[in-house]
PDB file of C-alpha atoms in Angstrom:
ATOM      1  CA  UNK A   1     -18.347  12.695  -3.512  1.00  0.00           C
ATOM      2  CA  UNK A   2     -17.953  12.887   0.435  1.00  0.00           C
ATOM      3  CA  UNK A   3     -15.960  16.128   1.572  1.00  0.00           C
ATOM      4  CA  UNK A   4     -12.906  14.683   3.626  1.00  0.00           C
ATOM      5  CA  UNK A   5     -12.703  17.660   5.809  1.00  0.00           C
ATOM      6  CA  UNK A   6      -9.503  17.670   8.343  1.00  0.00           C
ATOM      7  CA  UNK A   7      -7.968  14.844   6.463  1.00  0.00           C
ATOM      8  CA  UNK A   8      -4.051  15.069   5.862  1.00  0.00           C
ATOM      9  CA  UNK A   9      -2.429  13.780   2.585  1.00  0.00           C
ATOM     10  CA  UNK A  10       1.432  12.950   2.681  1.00  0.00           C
ATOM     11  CA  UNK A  11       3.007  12.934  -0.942  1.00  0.00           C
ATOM     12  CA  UNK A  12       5.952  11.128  -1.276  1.00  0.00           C
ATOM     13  CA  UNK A  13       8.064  11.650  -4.821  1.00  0.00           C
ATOM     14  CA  UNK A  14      11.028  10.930  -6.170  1.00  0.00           C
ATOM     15  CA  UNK A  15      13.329   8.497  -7.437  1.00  0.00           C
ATOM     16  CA  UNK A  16      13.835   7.454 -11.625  1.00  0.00           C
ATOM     17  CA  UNK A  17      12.575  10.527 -13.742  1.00  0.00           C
ATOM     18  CA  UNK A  18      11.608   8.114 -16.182  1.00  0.00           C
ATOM     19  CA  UNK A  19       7.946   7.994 -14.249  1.00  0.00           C
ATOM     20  CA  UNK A  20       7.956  11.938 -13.834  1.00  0.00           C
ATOM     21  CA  UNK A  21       7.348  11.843 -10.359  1.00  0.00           C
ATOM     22  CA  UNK A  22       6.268  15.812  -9.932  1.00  0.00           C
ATOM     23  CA  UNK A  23       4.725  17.445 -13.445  1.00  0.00           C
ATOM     24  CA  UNK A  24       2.877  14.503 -14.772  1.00  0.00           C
ATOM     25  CA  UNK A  25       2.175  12.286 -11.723  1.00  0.00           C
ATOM     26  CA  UNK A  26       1.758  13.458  -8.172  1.00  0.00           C
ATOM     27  CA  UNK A  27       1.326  17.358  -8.935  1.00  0.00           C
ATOM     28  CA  UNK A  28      -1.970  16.071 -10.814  1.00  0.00           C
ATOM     29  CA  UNK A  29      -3.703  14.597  -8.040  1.00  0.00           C
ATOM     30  CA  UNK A  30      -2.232  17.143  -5.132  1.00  0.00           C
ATOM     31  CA  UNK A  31      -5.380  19.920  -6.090  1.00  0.00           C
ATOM     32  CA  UNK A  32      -7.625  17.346  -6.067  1.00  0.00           C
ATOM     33  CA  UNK A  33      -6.852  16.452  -2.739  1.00  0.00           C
ATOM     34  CA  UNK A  34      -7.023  19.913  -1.472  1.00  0.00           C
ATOM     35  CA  UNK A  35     -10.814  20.375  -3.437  1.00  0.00           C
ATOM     36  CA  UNK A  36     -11.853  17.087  -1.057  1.00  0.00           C
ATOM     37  CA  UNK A  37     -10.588  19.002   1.992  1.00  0.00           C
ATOM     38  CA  UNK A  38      -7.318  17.324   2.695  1.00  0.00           C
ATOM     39  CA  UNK A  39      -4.124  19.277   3.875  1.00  0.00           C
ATOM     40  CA  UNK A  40      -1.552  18.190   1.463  1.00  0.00           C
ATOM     41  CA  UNK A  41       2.430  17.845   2.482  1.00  0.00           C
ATOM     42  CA  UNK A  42       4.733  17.350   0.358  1.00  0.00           C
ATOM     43  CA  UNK A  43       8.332  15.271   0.420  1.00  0.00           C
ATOM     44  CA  UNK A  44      10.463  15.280  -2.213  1.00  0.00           C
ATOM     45  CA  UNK A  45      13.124  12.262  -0.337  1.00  0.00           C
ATOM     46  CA  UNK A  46      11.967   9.940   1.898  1.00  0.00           C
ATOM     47  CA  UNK A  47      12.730  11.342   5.377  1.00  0.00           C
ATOM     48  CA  UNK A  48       9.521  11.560   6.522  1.00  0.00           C
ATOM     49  CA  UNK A  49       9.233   7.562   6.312  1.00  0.00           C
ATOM     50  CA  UNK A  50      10.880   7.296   9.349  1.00  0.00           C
ATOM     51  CA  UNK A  51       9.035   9.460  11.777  1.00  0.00           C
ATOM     52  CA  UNK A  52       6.281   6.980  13.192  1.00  0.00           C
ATOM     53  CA  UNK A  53       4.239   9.950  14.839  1.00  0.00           C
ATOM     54  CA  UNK A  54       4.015  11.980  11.510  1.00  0.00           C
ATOM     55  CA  UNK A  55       2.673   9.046   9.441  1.00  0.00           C
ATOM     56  CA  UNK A  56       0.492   8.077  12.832  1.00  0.00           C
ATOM     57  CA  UNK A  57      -1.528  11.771  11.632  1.00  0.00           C
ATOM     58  CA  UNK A  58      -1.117  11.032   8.032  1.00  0.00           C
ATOM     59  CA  UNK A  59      -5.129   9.431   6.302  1.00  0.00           C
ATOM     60  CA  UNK A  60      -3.528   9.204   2.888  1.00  0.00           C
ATOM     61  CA  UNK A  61      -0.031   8.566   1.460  1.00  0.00           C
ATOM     62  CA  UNK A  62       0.098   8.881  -2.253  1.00  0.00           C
ATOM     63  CA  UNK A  63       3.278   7.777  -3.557  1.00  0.00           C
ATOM     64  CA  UNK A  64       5.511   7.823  -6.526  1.00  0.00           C
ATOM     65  CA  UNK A  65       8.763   7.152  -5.775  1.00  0.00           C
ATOM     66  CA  UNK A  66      10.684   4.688  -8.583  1.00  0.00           C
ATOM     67  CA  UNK A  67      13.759   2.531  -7.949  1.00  0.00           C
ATOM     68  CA  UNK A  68      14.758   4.254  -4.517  1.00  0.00           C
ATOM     69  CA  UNK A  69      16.486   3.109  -1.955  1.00  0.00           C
ATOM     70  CA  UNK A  70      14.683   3.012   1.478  1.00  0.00           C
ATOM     71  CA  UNK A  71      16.146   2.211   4.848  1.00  0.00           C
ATOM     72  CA  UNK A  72      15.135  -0.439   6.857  1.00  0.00           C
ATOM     73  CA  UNK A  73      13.721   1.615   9.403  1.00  0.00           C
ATOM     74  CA  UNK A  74      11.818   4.267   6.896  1.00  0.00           C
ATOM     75  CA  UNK A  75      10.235   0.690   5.348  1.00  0.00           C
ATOM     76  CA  UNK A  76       9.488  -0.751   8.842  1.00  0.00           C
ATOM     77  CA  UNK A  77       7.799   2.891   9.545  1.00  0.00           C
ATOM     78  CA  UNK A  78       5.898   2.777   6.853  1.00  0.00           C
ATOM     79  CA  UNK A  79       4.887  -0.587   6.364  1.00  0.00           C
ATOM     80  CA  UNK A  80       3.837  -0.019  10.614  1.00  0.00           C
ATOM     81  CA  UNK A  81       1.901   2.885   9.576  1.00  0.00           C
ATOM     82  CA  UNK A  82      -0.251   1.151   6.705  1.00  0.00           C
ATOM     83  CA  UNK A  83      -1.280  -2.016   8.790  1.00  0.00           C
ATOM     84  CA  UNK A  84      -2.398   0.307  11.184  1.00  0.00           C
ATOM     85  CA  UNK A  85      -4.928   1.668   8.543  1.00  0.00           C
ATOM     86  CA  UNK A  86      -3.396   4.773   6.807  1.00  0.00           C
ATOM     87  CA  UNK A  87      -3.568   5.020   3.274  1.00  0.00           C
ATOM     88  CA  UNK A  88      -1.455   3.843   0.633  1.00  0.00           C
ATOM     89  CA  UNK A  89      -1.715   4.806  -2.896  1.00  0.00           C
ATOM     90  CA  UNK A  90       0.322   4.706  -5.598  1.00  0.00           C
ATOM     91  CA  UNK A  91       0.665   3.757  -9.530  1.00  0.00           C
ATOM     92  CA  UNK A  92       2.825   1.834 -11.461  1.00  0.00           C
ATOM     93  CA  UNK A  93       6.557   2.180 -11.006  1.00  0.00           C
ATOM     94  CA  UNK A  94       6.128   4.371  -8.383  1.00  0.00           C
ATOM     95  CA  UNK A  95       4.736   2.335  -5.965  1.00  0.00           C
ATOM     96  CA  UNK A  96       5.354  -1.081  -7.091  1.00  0.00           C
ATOM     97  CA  UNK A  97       9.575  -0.887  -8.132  1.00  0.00           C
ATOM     98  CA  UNK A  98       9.997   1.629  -5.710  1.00  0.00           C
ATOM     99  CA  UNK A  99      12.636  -0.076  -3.187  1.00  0.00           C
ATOM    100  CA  UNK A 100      13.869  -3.406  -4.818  1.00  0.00           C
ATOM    101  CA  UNK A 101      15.992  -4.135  -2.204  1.00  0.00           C
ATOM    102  CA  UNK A 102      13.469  -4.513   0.602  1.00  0.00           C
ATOM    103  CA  UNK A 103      11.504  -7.316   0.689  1.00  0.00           C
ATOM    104  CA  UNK A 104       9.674  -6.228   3.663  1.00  0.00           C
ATOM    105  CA  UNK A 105       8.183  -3.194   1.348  1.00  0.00           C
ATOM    106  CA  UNK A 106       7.610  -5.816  -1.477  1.00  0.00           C
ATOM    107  CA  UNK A 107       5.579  -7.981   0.036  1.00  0.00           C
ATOM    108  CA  UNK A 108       3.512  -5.274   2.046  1.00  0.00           C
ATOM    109  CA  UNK A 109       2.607  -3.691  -2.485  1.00  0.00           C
ATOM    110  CA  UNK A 110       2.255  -7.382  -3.926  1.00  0.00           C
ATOM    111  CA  UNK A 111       5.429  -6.964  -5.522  1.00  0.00           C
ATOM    112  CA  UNK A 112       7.079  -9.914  -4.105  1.00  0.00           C
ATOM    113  CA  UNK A 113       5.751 -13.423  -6.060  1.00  0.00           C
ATOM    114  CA  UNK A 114       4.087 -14.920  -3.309  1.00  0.00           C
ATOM    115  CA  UNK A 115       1.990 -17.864  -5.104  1.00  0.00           C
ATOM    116  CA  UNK A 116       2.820 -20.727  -2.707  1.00  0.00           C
ATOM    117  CA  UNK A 117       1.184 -18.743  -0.145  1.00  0.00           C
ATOM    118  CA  UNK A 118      -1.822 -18.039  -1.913  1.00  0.00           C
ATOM    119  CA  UNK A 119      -2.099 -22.223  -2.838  1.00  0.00           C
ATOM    120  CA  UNK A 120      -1.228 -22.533   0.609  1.00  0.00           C
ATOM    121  CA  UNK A 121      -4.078 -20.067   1.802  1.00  0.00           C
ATOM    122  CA  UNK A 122      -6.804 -21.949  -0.305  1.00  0.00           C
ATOM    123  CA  UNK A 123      -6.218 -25.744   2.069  1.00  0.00           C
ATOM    124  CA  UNK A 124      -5.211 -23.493   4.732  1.00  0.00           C
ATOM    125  CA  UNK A 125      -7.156 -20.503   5.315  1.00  0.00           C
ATOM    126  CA  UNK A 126      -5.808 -19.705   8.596  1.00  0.00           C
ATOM    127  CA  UNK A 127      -2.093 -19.900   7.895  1.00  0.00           C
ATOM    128  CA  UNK A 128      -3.337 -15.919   7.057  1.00  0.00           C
ATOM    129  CA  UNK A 129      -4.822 -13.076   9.019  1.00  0.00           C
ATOM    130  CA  UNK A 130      -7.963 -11.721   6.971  1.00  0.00           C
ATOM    131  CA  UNK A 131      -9.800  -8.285   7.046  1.00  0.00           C
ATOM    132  CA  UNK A 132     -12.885  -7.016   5.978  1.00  0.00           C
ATOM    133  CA  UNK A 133     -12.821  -4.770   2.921  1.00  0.00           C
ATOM    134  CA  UNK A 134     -14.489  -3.364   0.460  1.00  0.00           C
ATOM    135  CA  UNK A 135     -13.234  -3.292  -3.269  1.00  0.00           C
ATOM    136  CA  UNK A 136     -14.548  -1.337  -6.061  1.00  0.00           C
ATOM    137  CA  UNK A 137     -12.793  -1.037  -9.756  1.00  0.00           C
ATOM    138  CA  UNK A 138     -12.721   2.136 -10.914  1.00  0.00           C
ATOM    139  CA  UNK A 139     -14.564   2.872 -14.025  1.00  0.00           C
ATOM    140  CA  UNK A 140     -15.546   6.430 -14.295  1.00  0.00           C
ATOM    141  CA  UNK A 141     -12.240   8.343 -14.899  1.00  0.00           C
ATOM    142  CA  UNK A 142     -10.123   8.382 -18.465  1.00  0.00           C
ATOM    143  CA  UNK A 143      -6.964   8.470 -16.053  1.00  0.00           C
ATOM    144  CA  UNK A 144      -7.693   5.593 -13.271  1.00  0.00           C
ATOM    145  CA  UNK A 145      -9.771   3.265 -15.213  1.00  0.00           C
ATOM    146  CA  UNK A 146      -9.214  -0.105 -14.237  1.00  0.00           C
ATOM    147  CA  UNK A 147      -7.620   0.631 -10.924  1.00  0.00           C
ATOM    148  CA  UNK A 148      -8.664  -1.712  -8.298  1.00  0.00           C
ATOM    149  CA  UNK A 149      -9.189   0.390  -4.787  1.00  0.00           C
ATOM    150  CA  UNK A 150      -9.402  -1.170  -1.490  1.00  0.00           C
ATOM    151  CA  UNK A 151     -11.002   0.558   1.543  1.00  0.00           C
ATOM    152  CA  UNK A 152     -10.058  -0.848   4.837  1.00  0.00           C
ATOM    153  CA  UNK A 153     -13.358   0.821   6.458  1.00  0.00           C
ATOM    154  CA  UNK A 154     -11.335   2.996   9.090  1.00  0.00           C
ATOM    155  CA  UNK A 155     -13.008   6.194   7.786  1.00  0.00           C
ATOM    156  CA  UNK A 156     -16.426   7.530  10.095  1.00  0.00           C
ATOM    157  CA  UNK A 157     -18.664   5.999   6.862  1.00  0.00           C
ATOM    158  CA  UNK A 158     -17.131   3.454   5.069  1.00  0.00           C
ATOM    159  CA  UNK A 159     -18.607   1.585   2.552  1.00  0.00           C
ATOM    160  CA  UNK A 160     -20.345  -2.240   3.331  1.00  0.00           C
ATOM    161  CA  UNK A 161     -17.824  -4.613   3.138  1.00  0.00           C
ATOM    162  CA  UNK A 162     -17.664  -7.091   0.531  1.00  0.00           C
ATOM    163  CA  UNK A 163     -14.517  -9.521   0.878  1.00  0.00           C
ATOM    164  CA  UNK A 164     -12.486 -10.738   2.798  1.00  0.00           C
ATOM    165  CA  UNK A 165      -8.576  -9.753   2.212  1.00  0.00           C
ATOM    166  CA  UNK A 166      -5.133 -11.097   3.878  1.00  0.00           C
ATOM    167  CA  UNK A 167      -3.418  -8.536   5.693  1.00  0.00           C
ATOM    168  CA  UNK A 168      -1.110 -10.734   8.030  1.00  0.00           C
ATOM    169  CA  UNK A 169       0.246 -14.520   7.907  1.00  0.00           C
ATOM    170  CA  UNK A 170       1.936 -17.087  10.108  1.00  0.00           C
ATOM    171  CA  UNK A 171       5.510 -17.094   8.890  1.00  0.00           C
ATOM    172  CA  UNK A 172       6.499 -20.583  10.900  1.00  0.00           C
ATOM    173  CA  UNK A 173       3.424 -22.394   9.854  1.00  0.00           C
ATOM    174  CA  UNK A 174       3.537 -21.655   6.286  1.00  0.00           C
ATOM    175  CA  UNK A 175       7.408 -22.604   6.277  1.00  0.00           C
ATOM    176  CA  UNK A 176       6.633 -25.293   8.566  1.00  0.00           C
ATOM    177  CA  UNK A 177       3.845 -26.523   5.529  1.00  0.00           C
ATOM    178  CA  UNK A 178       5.974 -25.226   3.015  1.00  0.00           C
ATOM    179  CA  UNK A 179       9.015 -27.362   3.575  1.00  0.00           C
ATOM    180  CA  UNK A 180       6.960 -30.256   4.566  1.00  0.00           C
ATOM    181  CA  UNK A 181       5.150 -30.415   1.153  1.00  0.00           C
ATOM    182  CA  UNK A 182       8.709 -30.152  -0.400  1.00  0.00           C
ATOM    183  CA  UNK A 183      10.194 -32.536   1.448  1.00  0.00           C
ATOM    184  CA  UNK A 184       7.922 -35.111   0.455  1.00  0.00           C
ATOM    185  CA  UNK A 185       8.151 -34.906  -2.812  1.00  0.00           C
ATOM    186  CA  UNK A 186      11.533 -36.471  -2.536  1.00  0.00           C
TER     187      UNK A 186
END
């Protein structure tokens, strides 16, 4: 595996115990990180969501964090920080039911049903903003298998792309389409 050297992980834990967000989760992969050359910080609240120039230095957020509650500005923050190309990684609860109240944060993990869109997306390909990626499944590891990983390419030697993903989408024009489709049904 490629030696990361100079990289910086940020955990972020917290939240429901339920998911074990230290012992079993995030305390796992934080020597691992350090072996693959990455300084490792740790938060155990979400403070450090809202300073822009610390997650502007930050490669890799790894995240477990399960039914928080996240400003608006620690969401904007971070969801700023990840379309600009830093990592964000994350399992289960504690990525995908971490703030339920913020739609924003939702739609930037999946979490928020977004179907229409993606029939939308398939007559209308440029109602969305797309980016080159590549995606791998993992397969190798008893504790990941199955995890899909995405690599924007921003490292020095990223892998060849091979898709295409959305990363951004025309709000207006998909409502615009959106409501028009609706409106004629009636």
């Amino acid at each position: 595996m490629q030696e990361l050297e100079g990289r910086r992980a940020l955990v972020v834990r917290g939240g429901w115990e339920g998911h074990c967000p230290v012992d079993a989760t995030t305390d796992v992969f934080i020597p691992f990180l350090r072996e693959h050359g990455y300084t490792v910080a740790v938060h155990d609240d979400l403070d450090v969501y809202a300073d822009a120039a610390e997650l502007a230095r930050t490669d890799l957020i790894l995240q477990c964090y399960t039914q928080g509650t996240a400003t608006d500005e620690q969401v904007s923050t971070l969801c700023a920080a990840v379309t600009a190309g830093t990592g964000f990684a994350g399992w289960h609860g504690g990525i995908v039911d971490s703030f339920r109240a913020s739609p924003e944060y939702l739609h930037m993990t999946g979490g928020q049903w977004a179907a229409h869109l993606a029939v939308a997306v398939v007559s209308q390909p440029e109602l969305v903003q797309w980016r080159a990626a590549s995606v791998a499944v993992e397969t190798a590891s008893e504790r990941t298998r199955g995890v899909a990983v995405a690599d924007l390419l921003t490292t020095d030697d990223p892998p060849a792309p091979n898709c295409q993903i959305a990363v951004g989408v025309d709000v207006d024009a998909f409502t615009e389409l959106f409501l028009q489709r609706i409106r004629s049904l009636s």
